[in-house]
mmCIF file of C-alpha atoms in Angstrom:
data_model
loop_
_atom_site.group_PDB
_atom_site.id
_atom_site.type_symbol
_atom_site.label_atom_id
_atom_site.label_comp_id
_atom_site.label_asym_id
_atom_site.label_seq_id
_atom_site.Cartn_x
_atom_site.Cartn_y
_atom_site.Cartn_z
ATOM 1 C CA UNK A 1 -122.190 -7.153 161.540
ATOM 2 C CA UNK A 2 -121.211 -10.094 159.241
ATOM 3 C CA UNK A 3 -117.355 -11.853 159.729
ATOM 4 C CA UNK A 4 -116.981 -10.464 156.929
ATOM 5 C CA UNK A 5 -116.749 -6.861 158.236
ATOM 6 C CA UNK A 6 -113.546 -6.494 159.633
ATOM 7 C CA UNK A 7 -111.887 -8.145 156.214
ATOM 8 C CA UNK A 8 -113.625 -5.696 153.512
ATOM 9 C CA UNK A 9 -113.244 -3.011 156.089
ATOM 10 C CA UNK A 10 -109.131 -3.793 155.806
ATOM 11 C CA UNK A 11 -109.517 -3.835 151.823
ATOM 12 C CA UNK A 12 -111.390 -0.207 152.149
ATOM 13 C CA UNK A 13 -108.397 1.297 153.565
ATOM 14 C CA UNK A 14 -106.034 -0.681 151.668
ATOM 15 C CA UNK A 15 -107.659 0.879 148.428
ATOM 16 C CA UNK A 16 -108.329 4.665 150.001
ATOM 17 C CA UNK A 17 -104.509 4.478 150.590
ATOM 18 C CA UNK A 18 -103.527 3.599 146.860
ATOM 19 C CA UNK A 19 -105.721 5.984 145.635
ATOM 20 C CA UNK A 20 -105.729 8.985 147.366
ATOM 21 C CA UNK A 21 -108.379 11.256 147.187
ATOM 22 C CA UNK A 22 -109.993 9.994 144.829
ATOM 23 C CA UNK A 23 -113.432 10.988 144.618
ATOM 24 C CA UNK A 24 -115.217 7.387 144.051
ATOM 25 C CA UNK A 25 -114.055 6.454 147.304
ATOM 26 C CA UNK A 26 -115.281 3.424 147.553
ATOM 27 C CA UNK A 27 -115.772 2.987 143.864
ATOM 28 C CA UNK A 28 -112.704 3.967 142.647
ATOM 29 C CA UNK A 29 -111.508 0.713 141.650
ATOM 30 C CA UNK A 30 -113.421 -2.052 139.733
ATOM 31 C CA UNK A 31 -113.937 -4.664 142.490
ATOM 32 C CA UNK A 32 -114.355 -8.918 141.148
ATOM 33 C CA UNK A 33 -115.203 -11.683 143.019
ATOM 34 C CA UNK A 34 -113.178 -14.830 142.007
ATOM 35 C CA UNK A 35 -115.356 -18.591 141.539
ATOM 36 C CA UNK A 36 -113.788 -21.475 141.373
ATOM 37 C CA UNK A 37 -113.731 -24.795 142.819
ATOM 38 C CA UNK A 38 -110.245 -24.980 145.545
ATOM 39 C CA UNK A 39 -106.898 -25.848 143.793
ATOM 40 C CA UNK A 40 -108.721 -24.674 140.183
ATOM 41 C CA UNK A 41 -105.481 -22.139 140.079
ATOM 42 C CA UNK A 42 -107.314 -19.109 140.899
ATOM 43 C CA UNK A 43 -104.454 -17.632 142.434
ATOM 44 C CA UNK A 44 -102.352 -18.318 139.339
ATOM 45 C CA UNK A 45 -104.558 -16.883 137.103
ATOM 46 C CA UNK A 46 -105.092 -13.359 138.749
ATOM 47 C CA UNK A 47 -101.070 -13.178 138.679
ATOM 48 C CA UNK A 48 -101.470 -14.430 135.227
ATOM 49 C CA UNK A 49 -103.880 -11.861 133.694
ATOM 50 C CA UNK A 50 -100.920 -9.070 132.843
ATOM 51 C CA UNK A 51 -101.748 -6.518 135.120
ATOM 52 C CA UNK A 52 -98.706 -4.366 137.180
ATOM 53 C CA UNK A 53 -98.543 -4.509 140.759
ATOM 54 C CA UNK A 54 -97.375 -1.278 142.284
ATOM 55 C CA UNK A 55 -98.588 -2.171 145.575
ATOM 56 C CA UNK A 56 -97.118 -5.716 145.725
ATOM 57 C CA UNK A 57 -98.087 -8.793 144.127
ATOM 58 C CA UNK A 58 -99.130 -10.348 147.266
ATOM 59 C CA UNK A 59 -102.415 -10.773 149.136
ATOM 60 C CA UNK A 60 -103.579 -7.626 151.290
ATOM 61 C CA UNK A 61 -102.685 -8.667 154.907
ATOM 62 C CA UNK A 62 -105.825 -9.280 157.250
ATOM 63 C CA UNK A 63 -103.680 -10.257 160.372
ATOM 64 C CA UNK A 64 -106.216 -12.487 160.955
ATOM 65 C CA UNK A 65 -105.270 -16.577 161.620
ATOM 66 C CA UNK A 66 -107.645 -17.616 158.796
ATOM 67 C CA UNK A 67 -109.368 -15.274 156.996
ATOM 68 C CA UNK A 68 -112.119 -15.890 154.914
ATOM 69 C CA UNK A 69 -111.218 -14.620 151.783
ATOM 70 C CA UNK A 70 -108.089 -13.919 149.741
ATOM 71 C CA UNK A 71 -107.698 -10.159 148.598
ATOM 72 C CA UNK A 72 -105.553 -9.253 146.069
ATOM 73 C CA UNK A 73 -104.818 -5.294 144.592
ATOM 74 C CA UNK A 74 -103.032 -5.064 141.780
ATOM 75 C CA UNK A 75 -102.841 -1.636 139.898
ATOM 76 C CA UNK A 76 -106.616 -1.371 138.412
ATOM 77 C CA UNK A 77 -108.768 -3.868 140.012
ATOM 78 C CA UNK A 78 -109.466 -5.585 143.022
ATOM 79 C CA UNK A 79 -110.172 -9.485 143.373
ATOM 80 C CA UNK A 80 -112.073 -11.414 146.311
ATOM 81 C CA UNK A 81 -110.967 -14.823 146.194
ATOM 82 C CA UNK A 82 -113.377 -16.887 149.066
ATOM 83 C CA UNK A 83 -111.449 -19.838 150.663
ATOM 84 C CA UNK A 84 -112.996 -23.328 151.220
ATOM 85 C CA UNK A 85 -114.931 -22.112 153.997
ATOM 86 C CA UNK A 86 -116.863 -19.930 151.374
ATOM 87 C CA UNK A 87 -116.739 -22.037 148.254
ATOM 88 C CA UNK A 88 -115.960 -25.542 148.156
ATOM 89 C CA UNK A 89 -117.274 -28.799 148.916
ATOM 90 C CA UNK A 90 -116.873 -28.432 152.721
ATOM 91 C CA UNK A 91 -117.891 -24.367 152.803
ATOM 92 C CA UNK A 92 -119.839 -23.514 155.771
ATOM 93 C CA UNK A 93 -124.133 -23.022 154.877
ATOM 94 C CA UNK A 94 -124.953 -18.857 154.203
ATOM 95 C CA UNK A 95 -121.037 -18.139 153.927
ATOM 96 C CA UNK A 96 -121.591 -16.943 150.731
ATOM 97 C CA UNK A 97 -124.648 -15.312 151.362
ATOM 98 C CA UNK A 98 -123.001 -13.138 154.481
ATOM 99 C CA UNK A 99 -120.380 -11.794 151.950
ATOM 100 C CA UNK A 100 -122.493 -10.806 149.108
ATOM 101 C CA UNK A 101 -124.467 -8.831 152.473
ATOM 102 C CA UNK A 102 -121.755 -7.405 153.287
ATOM 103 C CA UNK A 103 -120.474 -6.052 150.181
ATOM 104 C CA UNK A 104 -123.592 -4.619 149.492
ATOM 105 C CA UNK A 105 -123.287 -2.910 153.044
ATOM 106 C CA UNK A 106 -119.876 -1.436 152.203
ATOM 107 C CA UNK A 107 -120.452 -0.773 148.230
ATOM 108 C CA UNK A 108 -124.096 -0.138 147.523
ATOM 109 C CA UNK A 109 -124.353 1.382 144.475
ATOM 110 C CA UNK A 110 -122.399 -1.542 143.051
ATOM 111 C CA UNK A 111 -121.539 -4.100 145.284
ATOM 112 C CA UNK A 112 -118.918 -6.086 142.507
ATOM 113 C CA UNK A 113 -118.283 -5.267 139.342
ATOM 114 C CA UNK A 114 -117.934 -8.786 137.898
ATOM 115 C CA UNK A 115 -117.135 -12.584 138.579
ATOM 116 C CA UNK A 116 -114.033 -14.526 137.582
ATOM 117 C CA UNK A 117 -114.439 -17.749 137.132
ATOM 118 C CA UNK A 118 -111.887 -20.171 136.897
ATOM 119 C CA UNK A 119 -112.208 -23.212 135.872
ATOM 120 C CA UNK A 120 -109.048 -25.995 135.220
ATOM 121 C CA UNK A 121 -108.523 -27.132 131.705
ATOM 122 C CA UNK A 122 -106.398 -30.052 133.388
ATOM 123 C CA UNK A 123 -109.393 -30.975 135.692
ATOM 124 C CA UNK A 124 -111.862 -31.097 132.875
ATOM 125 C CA UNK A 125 -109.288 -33.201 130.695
ATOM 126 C CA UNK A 126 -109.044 -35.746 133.723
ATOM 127 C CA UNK A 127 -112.764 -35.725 133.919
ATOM 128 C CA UNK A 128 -115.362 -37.960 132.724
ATOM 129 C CA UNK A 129 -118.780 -36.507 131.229
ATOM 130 C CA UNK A 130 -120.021 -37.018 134.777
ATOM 131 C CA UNK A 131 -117.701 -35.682 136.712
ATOM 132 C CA UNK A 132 -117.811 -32.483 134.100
ATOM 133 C CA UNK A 133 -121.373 -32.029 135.027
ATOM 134 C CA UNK A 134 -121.331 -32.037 138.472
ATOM 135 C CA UNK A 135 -118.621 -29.578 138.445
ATOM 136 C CA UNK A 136 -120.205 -27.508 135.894
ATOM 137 C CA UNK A 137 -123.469 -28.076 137.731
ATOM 138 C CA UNK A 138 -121.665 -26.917 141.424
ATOM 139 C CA UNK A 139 -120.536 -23.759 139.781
ATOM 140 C CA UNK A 140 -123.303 -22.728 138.387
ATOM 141 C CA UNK A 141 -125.224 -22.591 141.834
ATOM 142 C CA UNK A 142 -122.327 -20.391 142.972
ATOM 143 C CA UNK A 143 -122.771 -17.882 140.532
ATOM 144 C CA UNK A 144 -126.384 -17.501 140.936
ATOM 145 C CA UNK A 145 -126.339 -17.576 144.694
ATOM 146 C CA UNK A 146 -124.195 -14.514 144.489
ATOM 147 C CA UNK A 147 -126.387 -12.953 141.461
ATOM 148 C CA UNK A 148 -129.599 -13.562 143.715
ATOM 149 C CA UNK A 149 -128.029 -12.033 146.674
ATOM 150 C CA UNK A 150 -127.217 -8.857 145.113
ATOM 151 C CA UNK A 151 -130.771 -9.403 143.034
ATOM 152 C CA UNK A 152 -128.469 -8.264 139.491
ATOM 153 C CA UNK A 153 -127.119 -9.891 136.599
ATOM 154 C CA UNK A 154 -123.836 -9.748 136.948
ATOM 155 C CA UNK A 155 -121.036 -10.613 134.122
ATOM 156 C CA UNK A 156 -119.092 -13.682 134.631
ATOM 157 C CA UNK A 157 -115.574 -13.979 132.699
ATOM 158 C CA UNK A 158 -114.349 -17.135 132.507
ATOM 159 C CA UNK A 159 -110.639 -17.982 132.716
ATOM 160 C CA UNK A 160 -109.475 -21.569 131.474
ATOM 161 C CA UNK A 161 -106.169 -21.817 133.164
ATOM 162 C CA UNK A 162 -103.742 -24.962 133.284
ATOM 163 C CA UNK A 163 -103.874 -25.517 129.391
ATOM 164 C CA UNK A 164 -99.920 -25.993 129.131
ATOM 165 C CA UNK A 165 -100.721 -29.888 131.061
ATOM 166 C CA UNK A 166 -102.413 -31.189 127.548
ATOM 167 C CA UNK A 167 -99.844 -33.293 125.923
ATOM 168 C CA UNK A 168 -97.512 -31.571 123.179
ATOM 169 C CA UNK A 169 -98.649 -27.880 124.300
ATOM 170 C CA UNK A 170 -95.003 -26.462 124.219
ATOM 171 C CA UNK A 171 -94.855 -27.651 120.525
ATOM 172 C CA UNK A 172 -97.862 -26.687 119.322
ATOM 173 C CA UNK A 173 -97.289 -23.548 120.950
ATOM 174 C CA UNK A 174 -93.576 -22.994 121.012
ATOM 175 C CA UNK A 175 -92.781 -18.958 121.961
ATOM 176 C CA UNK A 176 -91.113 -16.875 119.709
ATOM 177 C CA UNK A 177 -90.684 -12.904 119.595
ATOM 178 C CA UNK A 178 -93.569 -12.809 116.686
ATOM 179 C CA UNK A 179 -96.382 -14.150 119.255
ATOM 180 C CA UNK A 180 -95.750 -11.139 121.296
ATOM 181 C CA UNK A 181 -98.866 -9.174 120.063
ATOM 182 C CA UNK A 182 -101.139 -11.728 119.144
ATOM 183 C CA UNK A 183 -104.958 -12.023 119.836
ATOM 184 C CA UNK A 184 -105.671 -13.349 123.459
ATOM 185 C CA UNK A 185 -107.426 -17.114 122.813
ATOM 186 C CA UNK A 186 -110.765 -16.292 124.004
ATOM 187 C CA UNK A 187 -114.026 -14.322 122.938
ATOM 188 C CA UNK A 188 -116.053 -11.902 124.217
ATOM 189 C CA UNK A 189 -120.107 -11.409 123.577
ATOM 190 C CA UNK A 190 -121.785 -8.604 122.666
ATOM 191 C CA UNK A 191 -123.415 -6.991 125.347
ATOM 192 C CA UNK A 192 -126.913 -7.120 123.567
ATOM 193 C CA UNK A 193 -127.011 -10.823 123.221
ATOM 194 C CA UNK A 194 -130.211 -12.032 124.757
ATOM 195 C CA UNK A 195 -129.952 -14.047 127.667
ATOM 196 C CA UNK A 196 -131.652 -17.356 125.958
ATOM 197 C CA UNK A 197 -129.346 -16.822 122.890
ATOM 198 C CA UNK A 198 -126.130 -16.861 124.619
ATOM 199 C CA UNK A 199 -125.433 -20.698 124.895
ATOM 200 C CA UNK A 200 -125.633 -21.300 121.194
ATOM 201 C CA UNK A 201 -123.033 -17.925 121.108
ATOM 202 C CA UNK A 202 -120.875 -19.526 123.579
ATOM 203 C CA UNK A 203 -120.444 -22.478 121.046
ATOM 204 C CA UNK A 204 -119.990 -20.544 117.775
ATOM 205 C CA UNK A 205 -117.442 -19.103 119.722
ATOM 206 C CA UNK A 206 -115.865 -22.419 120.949
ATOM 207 C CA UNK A 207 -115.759 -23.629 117.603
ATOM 208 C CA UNK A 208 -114.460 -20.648 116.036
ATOM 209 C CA UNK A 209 -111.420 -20.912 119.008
ATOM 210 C CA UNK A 210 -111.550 -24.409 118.035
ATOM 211 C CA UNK A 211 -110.185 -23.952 114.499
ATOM 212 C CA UNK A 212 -107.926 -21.102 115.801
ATOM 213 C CA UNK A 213 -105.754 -23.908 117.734
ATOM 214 C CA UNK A 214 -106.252 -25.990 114.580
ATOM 215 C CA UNK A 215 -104.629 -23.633 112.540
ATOM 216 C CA UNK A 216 -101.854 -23.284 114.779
ATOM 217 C CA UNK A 217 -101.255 -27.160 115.719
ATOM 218 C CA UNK A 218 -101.667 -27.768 111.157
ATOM 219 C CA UNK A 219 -98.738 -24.741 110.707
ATOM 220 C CA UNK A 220 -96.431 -26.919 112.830
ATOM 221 C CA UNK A 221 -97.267 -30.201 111.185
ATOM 222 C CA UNK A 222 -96.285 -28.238 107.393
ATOM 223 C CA UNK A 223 -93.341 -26.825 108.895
ATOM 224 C CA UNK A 224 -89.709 -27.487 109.377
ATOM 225 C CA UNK A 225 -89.693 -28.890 112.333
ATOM 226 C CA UNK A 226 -88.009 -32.466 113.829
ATOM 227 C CA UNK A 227 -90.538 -35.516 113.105
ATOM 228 C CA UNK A 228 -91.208 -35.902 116.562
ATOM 229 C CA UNK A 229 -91.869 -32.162 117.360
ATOM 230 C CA UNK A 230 -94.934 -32.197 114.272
ATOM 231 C CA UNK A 231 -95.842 -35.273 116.050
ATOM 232 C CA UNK A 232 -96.324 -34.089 119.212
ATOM 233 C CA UNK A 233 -98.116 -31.006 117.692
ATOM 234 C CA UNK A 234 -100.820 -33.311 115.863
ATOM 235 C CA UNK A 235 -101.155 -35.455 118.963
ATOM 236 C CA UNK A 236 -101.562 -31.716 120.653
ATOM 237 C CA UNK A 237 -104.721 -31.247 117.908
ATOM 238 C CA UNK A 238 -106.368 -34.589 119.057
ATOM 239 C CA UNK A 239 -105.886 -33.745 123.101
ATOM 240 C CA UNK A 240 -107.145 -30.133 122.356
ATOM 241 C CA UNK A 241 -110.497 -31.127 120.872
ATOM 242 C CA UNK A 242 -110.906 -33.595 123.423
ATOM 243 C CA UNK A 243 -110.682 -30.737 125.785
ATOM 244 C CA UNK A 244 -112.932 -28.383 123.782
ATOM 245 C CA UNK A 245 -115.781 -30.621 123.651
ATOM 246 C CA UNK A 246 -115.633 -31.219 127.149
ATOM 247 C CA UNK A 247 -115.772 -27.339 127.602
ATOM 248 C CA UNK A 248 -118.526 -26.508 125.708
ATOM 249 C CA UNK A 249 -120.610 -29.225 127.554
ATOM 250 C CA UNK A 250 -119.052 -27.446 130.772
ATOM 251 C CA UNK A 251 -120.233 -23.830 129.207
ATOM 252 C CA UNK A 252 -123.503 -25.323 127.995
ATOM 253 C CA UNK A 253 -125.049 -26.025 131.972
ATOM 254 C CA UNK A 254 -123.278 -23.121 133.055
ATOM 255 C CA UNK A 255 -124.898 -20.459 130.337
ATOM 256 C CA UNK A 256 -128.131 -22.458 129.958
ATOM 257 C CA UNK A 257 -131.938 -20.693 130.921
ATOM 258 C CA UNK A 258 -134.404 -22.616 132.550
ATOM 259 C CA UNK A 259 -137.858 -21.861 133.745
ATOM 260 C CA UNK A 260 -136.752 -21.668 137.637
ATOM 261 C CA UNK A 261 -133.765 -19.446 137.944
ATOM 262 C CA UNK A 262 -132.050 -16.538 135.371
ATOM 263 C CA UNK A 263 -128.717 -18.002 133.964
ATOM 264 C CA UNK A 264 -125.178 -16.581 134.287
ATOM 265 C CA UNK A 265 -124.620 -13.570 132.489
ATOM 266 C CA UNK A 266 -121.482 -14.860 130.910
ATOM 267 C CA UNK A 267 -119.741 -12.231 129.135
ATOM 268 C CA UNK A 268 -116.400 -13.793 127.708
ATOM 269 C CA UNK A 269 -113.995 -16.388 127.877
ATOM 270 C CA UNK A 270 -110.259 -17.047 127.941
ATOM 271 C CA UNK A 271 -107.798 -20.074 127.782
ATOM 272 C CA UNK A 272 -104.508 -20.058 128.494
ATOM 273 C CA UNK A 273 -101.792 -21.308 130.686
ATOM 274 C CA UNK A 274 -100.728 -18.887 134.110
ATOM 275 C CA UNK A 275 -97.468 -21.058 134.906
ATOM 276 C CA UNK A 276 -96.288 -22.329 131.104
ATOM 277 C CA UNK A 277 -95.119 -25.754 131.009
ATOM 278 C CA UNK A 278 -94.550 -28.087 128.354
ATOM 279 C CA UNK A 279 -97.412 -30.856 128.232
ATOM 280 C CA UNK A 280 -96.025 -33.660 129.387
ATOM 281 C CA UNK A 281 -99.436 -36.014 129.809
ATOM 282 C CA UNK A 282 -101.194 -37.847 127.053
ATOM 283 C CA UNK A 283 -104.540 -38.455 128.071
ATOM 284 C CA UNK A 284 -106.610 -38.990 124.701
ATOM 285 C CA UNK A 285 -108.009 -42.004 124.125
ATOM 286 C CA UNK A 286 -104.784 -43.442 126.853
ATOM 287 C CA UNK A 287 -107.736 -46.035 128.046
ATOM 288 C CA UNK A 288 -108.281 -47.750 125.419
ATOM 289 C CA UNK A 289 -104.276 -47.965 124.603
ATOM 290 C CA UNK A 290 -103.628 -49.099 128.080
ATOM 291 C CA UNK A 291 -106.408 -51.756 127.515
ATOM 292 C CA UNK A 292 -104.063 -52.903 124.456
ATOM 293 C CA UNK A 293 -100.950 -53.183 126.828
ATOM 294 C CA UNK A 294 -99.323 -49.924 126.138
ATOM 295 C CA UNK A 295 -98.029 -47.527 128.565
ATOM 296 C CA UNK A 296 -97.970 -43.780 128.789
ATOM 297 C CA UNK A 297 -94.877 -42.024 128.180
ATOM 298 C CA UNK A 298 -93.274 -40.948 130.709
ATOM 299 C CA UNK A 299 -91.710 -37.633 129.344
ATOM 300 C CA UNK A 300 -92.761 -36.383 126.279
ATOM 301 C CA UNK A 301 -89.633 -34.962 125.066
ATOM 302 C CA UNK A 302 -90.499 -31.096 124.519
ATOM 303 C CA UNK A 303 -87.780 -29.347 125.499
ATOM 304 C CA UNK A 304 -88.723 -25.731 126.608
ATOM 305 C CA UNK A 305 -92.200 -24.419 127.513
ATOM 306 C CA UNK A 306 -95.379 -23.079 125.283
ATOM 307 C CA UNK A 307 -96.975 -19.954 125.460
ATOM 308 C CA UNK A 308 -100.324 -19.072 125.982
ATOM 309 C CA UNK A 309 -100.328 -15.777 127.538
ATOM 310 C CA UNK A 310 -103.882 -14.586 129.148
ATOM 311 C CA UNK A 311 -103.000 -11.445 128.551
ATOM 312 C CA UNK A 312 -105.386 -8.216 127.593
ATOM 313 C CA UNK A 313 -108.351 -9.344 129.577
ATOM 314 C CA UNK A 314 -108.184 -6.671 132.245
ATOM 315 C CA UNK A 315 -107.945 -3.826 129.362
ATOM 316 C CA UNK A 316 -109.700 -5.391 126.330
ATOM 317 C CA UNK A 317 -112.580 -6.884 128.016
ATOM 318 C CA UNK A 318 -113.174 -6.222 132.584
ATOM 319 C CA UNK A 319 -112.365 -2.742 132.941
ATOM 320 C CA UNK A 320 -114.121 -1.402 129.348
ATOM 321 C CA UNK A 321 -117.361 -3.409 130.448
ATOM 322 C CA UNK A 322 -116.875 -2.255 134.351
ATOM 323 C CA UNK A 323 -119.943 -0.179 134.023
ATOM 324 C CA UNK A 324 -122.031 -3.404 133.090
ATOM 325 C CA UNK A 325 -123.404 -3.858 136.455
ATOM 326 C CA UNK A 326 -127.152 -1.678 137.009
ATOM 327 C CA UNK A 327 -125.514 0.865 139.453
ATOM 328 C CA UNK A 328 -127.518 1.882 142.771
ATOM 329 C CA UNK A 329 -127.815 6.013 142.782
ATOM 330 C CA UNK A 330 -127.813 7.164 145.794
ATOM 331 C CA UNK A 331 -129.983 9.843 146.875
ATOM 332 C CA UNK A 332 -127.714 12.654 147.247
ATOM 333 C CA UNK A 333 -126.324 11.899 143.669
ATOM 334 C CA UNK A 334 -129.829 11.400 142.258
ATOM 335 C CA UNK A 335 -130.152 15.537 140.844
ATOM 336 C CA UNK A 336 -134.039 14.602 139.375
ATOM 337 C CA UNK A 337 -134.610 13.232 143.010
ATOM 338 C CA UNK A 338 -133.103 16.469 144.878
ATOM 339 C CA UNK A 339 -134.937 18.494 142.275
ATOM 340 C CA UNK A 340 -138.214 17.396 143.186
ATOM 341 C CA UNK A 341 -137.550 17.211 147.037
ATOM 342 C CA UNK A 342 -136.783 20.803 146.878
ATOM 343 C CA UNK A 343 -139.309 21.766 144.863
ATOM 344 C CA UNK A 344 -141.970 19.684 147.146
ATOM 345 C CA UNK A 345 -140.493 21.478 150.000
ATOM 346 C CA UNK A 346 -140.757 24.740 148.383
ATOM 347 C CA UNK A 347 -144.316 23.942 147.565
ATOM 348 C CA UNK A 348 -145.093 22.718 151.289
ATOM 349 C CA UNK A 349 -143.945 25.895 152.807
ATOM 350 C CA UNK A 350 -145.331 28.180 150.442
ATOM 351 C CA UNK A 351 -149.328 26.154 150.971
ATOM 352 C CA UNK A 352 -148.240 27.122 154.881
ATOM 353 C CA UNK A 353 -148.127 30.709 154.788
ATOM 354 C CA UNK A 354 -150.853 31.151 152.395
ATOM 355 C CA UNK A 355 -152.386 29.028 154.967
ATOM 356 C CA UNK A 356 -151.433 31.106 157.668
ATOM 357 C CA UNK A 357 -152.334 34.172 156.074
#
């Protein structure tokens, strides 16, 4: 018995009692296991993704003084969020490794359905190239420790949160009623794309979201708009392609195959912003300003908060590709398999009396 028993036991029940006999047991809701580096705003971006929470938006209750993980059930899915004992620069060694065990010990058909990972768009705008490829390098070896432990290729879906701290994001992106239906700003791959051909998909992607935010941040500058609101939305332009290069070097190590290990089957992508704010930081090209003399603003002036909703990634792209993951048939479910053990025992008692006669 792992330590992880008693907690996925407690999420078992949790999930028989929201869905009453429902003949999946076990299966009957699509289960994810949230990556991400602690204070990447995982838990913000689970309450983020538009789902409804019959059940309560807060974590299941382990009444235990620190569990290990964070379990969260809204209305379709469940998410496993490890703490920093799991992931994290100070998790404990085979942590990880115990809880892939013992999901595979209480789901064994399919132990997860997915990985979430979460990455920080203000964290990678802070970072240096170095600092972008450790961290891109440290989640990596998360994702495939948990795809090796469960020995499948399991999707990853990555979610880009914090994008509302990049300078000029509630111009650029100012809400109105007409936004309400609009495409989520993301991707998703098609589920045939080789393995070795999905990092150059990844960055036709990018680029393709790329001109998406160009098109937006260009609308505001030809608009009607105060001077220092189509300001702030070109400045917005120049901090946003900043951030996208970073990304795709970020999605680059993370997607890329090698000759020693099978890469992250990354499935699709989504940037947005789980607590809206206004973008009140101007980080591009700051140190080369500062080395002039000049000093950052303090407040940028927007006055109300963007949108960037991360909405329809449950419906449009998890639950749809839920069935992804190689599922385990068991033997009783396996009719081919029950055929042909009947039919051997059948054959096996029918050699014995012609035996015994």
């Amino acid at each position: 018995m792992t330590a992880f028993a008693y907690e996925l036991a407690t999420l078992l029940r949790a999930q028989e009692q929201a869905r009453v006999g429902d003949p999946e047991g076990a299966y009957a809701m699509p289960w994810y296991l949230v990556i991400g580096t602690p204070g990447s705003g995982r838990t913000t971006a689970i309450k983020a993704l538009s789902m409804s929470w019959p059940y309560g938006d807060t974590a299941i209750p382990m009444n235990l003084p620190e569990p290990l993980c964070t379990y969260w059930m809204p209305e379709k899915a469940v998410f496993i969020e490890p703490e920093s004992v799991v992931l994290g620069p100070g998790r404990t060694h085979g942590k990880l490794q115990e809880l892939c065990n013992e999901l595979k010990d209480k789901r064994p058909r399919e132990p997860i359905d997915g990985m979430v990972l979460v990455v920080s768009a203000q964290q990678l705008a802070d970072s240096t190239d170095e600092n972008i490829e450790e961290l891109a390098k440290e989640l990596r070896r998360y994702l495939i420790e948990v795809a090796q432990a469960l020995a499948a290729d399991v999707p990853v879906y990555v979610v880009v949160t914090a994008y509302d701290s990049l300078w000029g994001f509630g111009d650029a992106f100012k809400w109105t009623p007409e936004r309400r239906d609009e495409e989520p700003w993301g991707f998703a791959l098609r589920p045939d794309v080789a393995p070795a051909e999905i990092p150059d998909h990844v960055k036709q992607q990018l680029e393709g979201l790329g001109a998406r935010i160009e098109s937006m941040c260009f609308a505001k500058l030809s608009g009607e708009e105060p001077a220092d609101v189509r300001s702030r939305a070109f400045q917005h332009l120049l901090e946003a392609r900043d951030l996208l290069r970073k990304l795709g070097d970020f999605m680059h190590i993370i997607a890329m195959a090698n000759s020693f290990e099978r890469a992250p089957w990354v499935r699709a992508l989504v940037l947005g912003s789980g607590t809206p704010g206004t973008g009140n930081r101007l980080r591009y090209h700051m140190a080369e300003l500062t080395s002039l003399g000049l000093q950052t603003p303090a407040e940028s002036g927007t006055q109300q908060p963007g949108g960037m909703p991360m909405h329809a990634l449950i419906d449009a792209v998890l639950l749809p590709e839920r069935d992804l993951v190689p599922t385990r048939v068991r033997w009783r479910d396996d009719i081919l398999l029950l055929i042909l053990l009947i039919g051997g025992i059948l054959a096996w008692i029918a050699l014995a009396v012609l035996a015994l006669t």
